[in-house]
mmCIF file of C-alpha atoms in Angstrom:
data_model
loop_
_atom_site.group_PDB
_atom_site.id
_atom_site.type_symbol
_atom_site.label_atom_id
_atom_site.label_comp_id
_atom_site.label_asym_id
_atom_site.label_seq_id
_atom_site.Cartn_x
_atom_site.Cartn_y
_atom_site.Cartn_z
ATOM 1 C CA MET G 1194 -62.529 -192.139 -75.052
ATOM 2 C CA ALA G 1195 -63.446 -194.106 -77.856
ATOM 3 C CA THR G 1196 -66.644 -197.047 -76.839
ATOM 4 C CA ASN G 1197 -64.692 -199.563 -77.666
ATOM 5 C CA ILE G 1198 -62.417 -198.999 -75.373
ATOM 6 C CA ILE G 1199 -62.058 -200.013 -71.760
ATOM 7 C CA ARG G 1200 -58.849 -200.173 -69.921
ATOM 8 C CA VAL G 1201 -58.276 -201.859 -66.833
ATOM 9 C CA GLY G 1202 -54.881 -200.764 -64.784
ATOM 10 C CA THR G 1203 -52.579 -199.944 -67.438
ATOM 11 C CA VAL G 1204 -53.722 -202.311 -69.587
ATOM 12 C CA GLU G 1205 -56.383 -201.248 -72.572
ATOM 13 C CA ILE G 1206 -58.355 -202.880 -73.891
ATOM 14 C CA MET G 1207 -60.482 -202.791 -77.252
ATOM 15 C CA SER G 1208 -63.377 -204.037 -78.843
ATOM 16 C CA LEU G 1209 -63.113 -204.927 -82.487
ATOM 17 C CA SER G 1210 -64.658 -206.838 -85.017
ATOM 18 C CA ASP G 1211 -65.160 -209.084 -88.489
ATOM 19 C CA GLY G 1212 -68.574 -208.048 -88.807
ATOM 20 C CA LYS G 1213 -71.755 -209.988 -87.915
ATOM 21 C CA LEU G 1214 -73.341 -213.199 -89.586
ATOM 22 C CA GLU G 1215 -77.878 -214.026 -89.521
ATOM 23 C CA PHE G 1216 -78.758 -217.840 -88.963
ATOM 24 C CA ASP G 1217 -81.596 -219.645 -89.198
ATOM 25 C CA LEU G 1218 -83.025 -219.714 -85.159
ATOM 26 C CA CYS G 1219 -83.812 -223.374 -85.399
ATOM 27 C CA ASN G 1220 -80.841 -224.614 -88.083
ATOM 28 C CA PHE G 1221 -78.330 -222.744 -85.526
ATOM 29 C CA PHE G 1222 -80.180 -224.060 -82.085
ATOM 30 C CA PRO G 1223 -81.999 -227.702 -83.282
ATOM 31 C CA SER G 1224 -83.411 -227.847 -79.888
ATOM 32 C CA MET G 1225 -84.944 -224.495 -79.832
ATOM 33 C CA SER G 1226 -88.693 -224.365 -80.871
ATOM 34 C CA HIS G 1227 -89.498 -220.875 -82.282
ATOM 35 C CA GLU G 1228 -91.930 -220.432 -78.975
ATOM 36 C CA ASP G 1229 -89.090 -220.931 -77.094
ATOM 37 C CA TRP G 1230 -87.592 -217.226 -78.713
ATOM 38 C CA TYR G 1231 -90.405 -215.492 -77.636
ATOM 39 C CA PRO G 1232 -88.953 -213.353 -74.977
ATOM 40 C CA TYR G 1233 -86.192 -212.631 -76.569
ATOM 41 C CA ALA G 1234 -87.995 -211.564 -79.998
ATOM 42 C CA SER G 1235 -86.063 -208.473 -79.171
ATOM 43 C CA HIS G 1236 -82.553 -210.083 -80.059
ATOM 44 C CA LEU G 1237 -83.961 -211.247 -83.239
ATOM 45 C CA THR G 1238 -83.425 -209.561 -86.648
ATOM 46 C CA ALA G 1239 -87.494 -208.541 -88.754
ATOM 47 C CA GLU G 1240 -86.147 -212.706 -90.999
ATOM 48 C CA GLN G 1241 -86.384 -214.341 -87.198
ATOM 49 C CA LYS G 1242 -82.519 -214.289 -86.966
ATOM 50 C CA VAL G 1243 -80.275 -214.648 -85.155
ATOM 51 C CA ARG G 1244 -76.950 -212.440 -85.178
ATOM 52 C CA PHE G 1245 -73.590 -213.116 -83.553
ATOM 53 C CA ASN G 1246 -70.613 -210.724 -83.975
ATOM 54 C CA LEU G 1247 -67.643 -211.396 -84.694
ATOM 55 C CA GLY G 1248 -65.915 -210.314 -82.265
ATOM 56 C CA SER G 1249 -61.478 -209.477 -81.515
ATOM 57 C CA PHE G 1250 -60.407 -207.932 -78.954
ATOM 58 C CA LEU G 1251 -57.010 -205.983 -78.963
ATOM 59 C CA VAL G 1252 -54.923 -206.004 -75.935
ATOM 60 C CA ARG G 1253 -52.693 -203.370 -75.359
ATOM 61 C CA ALA G 1254 -50.278 -204.394 -71.787
ATOM 62 C CA ASP G 1255 -46.693 -203.771 -70.520
ATOM 63 C CA GLY G 1256 -45.744 -202.650 -74.439
ATOM 64 C CA ARG G 1257 -47.071 -205.714 -76.077
ATOM 65 C CA THR G 1258 -50.114 -205.776 -78.333
ATOM 66 C CA ILE G 1259 -51.963 -208.427 -78.575
ATOM 67 C CA LEU G 1260 -55.032 -209.612 -81.094
ATOM 68 C CA VAL G 1261 -57.277 -212.168 -79.177
ATOM 69 C CA ASP G 1262 -59.071 -213.420 -82.667
ATOM 70 C CA THR G 1263 -58.464 -212.791 -86.308
ATOM 71 C CA GLY G 1264 -62.283 -213.888 -87.250
ATOM 72 C CA LEU G 1265 -63.480 -215.152 -89.934
ATOM 73 C CA GLY G 1266 -60.873 -213.504 -92.908
ATOM 74 C CA PRO G 1267 -61.682 -211.631 -96.275
ATOM 75 C CA LYS G 1268 -65.120 -210.986 -98.040
ATOM 76 C CA PRO G 1269 -64.770 -213.649 -100.441
ATOM 77 C CA ALA G 1270 -63.596 -211.759 -104.260
ATOM 78 C CA ASP G 1271 -67.658 -213.270 -105.719
ATOM 79 C CA ALA G 1272 -69.352 -211.380 -102.262
ATOM 80 C CA PRO G 1273 -68.044 -208.654 -101.856
ATOM 81 C CA GLU G 1274 -71.204 -207.758 -100.146
ATOM 82 C CA THR G 1275 -70.526 -209.863 -97.411
ATOM 83 C CA PRO G 1276 -71.378 -208.332 -93.723
ATOM 84 C CA TRP G 1277 -67.981 -210.352 -92.545
ATOM 85 C CA GLY G 1278 -64.063 -209.272 -93.649
ATOM 86 C CA THR G 1279 -64.400 -205.940 -91.999
ATOM 87 C CA LEU G 1280 -61.035 -207.215 -88.935
ATOM 88 C CA LEU G 1281 -58.338 -204.802 -91.140
ATOM 89 C CA GLU G 1282 -60.855 -201.669 -91.968
ATOM 90 C CA GLU G 1283 -61.617 -201.999 -88.164
ATOM 91 C CA PHE G 1284 -57.846 -201.427 -87.355
ATOM 92 C CA THR G 1285 -57.497 -198.339 -89.405
ATOM 93 C CA ALA G 1286 -60.387 -197.271 -88.057
ATOM 94 C CA ASN G 1287 -59.073 -197.078 -84.586
ATOM 95 C CA GLY G 1288 -55.565 -196.844 -85.632
ATOM 96 C CA VAL G 1289 -53.605 -199.950 -85.515
ATOM 97 C CA LYS G 1290 -51.795 -201.479 -88.800
ATOM 98 C CA PRO G 1291 -51.271 -205.596 -88.591
ATOM 99 C CA GLU G 1292 -47.794 -204.635 -87.946
ATOM 100 C CA ASP G 1293 -48.269 -203.453 -84.426
ATOM 101 C CA ILE G 1294 -49.419 -207.018 -83.806
ATOM 102 C CA ASP G 1295 -46.743 -208.652 -82.171
ATOM 103 C CA MET G 1296 -48.943 -212.138 -80.887
ATOM 104 C CA VAL G 1297 -51.868 -213.190 -81.761
ATOM 105 C CA VAL G 1298 -53.828 -214.919 -80.107
ATOM 106 C CA MET G 1299 -56.402 -218.281 -80.971
ATOM 107 C CA THR G 1300 -59.146 -218.964 -78.463
ATOM 108 C CA HIS G 1301 -59.770 -222.197 -80.299
ATOM 109 C CA VAL G 1302 -59.667 -223.068 -84.220
ATOM 110 C CA HIS G 1303 -63.769 -222.424 -85.072
ATOM 111 C CA ARG G 1304 -63.215 -221.251 -88.473
ATOM 112 C CA ASP G 1305 -65.372 -217.562 -86.917
ATOM 113 C CA HIS G 1306 -61.283 -217.148 -84.869
ATOM 114 C CA VAL G 1307 -58.543 -217.677 -87.475
ATOM 115 C CA GLY G 1308 -59.266 -216.206 -90.820
ATOM 116 C CA TRP G 1309 -57.069 -213.013 -90.305
ATOM 117 C CA ASN G 1310 -53.822 -215.742 -89.461
ATOM 118 C CA LEU G 1311 -52.366 -215.718 -93.516
ATOM 119 C CA HIS G 1312 -53.100 -214.922 -97.026
ATOM 120 C CA SER G 1313 -52.224 -216.613 -99.445
ATOM 121 C CA GLN G 1314 -50.812 -215.755 -103.111
ATOM 122 C CA ASP G 1315 -50.238 -219.075 -105.402
ATOM 123 C CA GLY G 1316 -50.226 -221.123 -103.205
ATOM 124 C CA LYS G 1317 -47.574 -219.060 -101.183
ATOM 125 C CA TYR G 1318 -49.040 -218.082 -97.015
ATOM 126 C CA THR G 1319 -48.104 -214.918 -95.166
ATOM 127 C CA PRO G 1320 -48.696 -213.581 -91.525
ATOM 128 C CA THR G 1321 -51.314 -210.820 -91.596
ATOM 129 C CA PHE G 1322 -49.646 -209.819 -88.888
ATOM 130 C CA PRO G 1323 -46.516 -210.282 -90.269
ATOM 131 C CA ASN G 1324 -44.287 -208.964 -86.671
ATOM 132 C CA ALA G 1325 -46.413 -211.576 -84.422
ATOM 133 C CA ARG G 1326 -46.450 -214.935 -83.450
ATOM 134 C CA TYR G 1327 -48.822 -216.716 -82.405
ATOM 135 C CA TRP G 1328 -50.221 -219.148 -79.518
ATOM 136 C CA ILE G 1329 -53.301 -221.403 -79.721
ATOM 137 C CA SER G 1330 -53.799 -224.272 -76.928
ATOM 138 C CA ALA G 1331 -51.876 -227.798 -77.719
ATOM 139 C CA LYS G 1332 -54.765 -229.929 -77.124
ATOM 140 C CA ASP G 1333 -56.695 -227.367 -80.200
ATOM 141 C CA TRP G 1334 -53.570 -228.039 -82.365
ATOM 142 C CA GLU G 1335 -53.915 -232.052 -81.724
ATOM 143 C CA ALA G 1336 -57.433 -231.660 -82.490
ATOM 144 C CA CYS G 1337 -57.712 -229.566 -85.823
ATOM 145 C CA HIS G 1338 -55.065 -233.145 -86.470
ATOM 146 C CA GLN G 1339 -57.582 -235.140 -85.463
ATOM 147 C CA ALA G 1340 -58.956 -237.384 -88.612
ATOM 148 C CA GLU G 1341 -62.825 -238.458 -86.554
ATOM 149 C CA VAL G 1342 -62.726 -234.678 -85.378
ATOM 150 C CA LYS G 1343 -60.784 -232.658 -87.963
ATOM 151 C CA GLU G 1344 -64.016 -231.810 -90.302
ATOM 152 C CA ARG G 1345 -65.614 -229.322 -87.183
ATOM 153 C CA PHE G 1346 -62.283 -227.055 -88.705
ATOM 154 C CA PRO G 1347 -62.145 -226.427 -92.112
ATOM 155 C CA ASN G 1348 -60.368 -223.532 -92.299
ATOM 156 C CA ALA G 1349 -56.831 -225.611 -90.046
ATOM 157 C CA PRO G 1350 -55.329 -226.355 -93.252
ATOM 158 C CA THR G 1351 -54.824 -222.704 -95.001
ATOM 159 C CA CYS G 1352 -55.541 -220.494 -91.623
ATOM 160 C CA VAL G 1353 -53.180 -222.696 -88.833
ATOM 161 C CA TRP G 1354 -51.080 -225.379 -89.887
ATOM 162 C CA PRO G 1355 -48.550 -222.910 -91.889
ATOM 163 C CA LEU G 1356 -48.098 -221.459 -88.974
ATOM 164 C CA ALA G 1357 -46.325 -223.637 -88.156
ATOM 165 C CA GLU G 1358 -44.706 -224.664 -90.923
ATOM 166 C CA LEU G 1359 -42.961 -221.060 -90.528
ATOM 167 C CA GLY G 1360 -42.169 -221.542 -87.800
ATOM 168 C CA ILE G 1361 -44.115 -218.708 -86.166
ATOM 169 C CA LEU G 1362 -46.458 -220.499 -83.668
ATOM 170 C CA GLU G 1363 -45.789 -221.456 -80.178
ATOM 171 C CA LEU G 1364 -48.141 -224.071 -78.619
ATOM 172 C CA MET G 1365 -49.740 -222.965 -75.120
ATOM 173 C CA GLU G 1366 -51.633 -225.082 -72.049
ATOM 174 C CA GLY G 1367 -55.096 -224.759 -71.708
#
């Protein structure tokens, strides 16, 4: 069995990645000094940056294929060397097609969790996972529309809001 898959009873959980991001320690964690990081030096890059995986999970259960979080999204056309935007490559490497997904669950609306939800061409949005219903917390849906906090969700207008307009968004409690 592949190392990125675990089974719990009849449920299969596959770990996928949309790539990696690196951040300057003191910018990402401003309350911590460089000395605070000494015990964790083995987890830092040569440039003393912290690296984060842009993780997603594919869950197969009861005949359903569920994608949890869609990563940061496609690589920018002007920056093809970007170390993220690899989720669909991961799909291919694991024998998964976007059409296989029947449910997408967004754990929250930060841009590194909603980036592959949609494709846009000439102002028209189409879902990356055409057979899926997309699920999000009603509280997150409300938050990404509130003026005082919506700057925290810069991708919501292009990666989340159109899902409702397309009639494929479901809100859940929690």
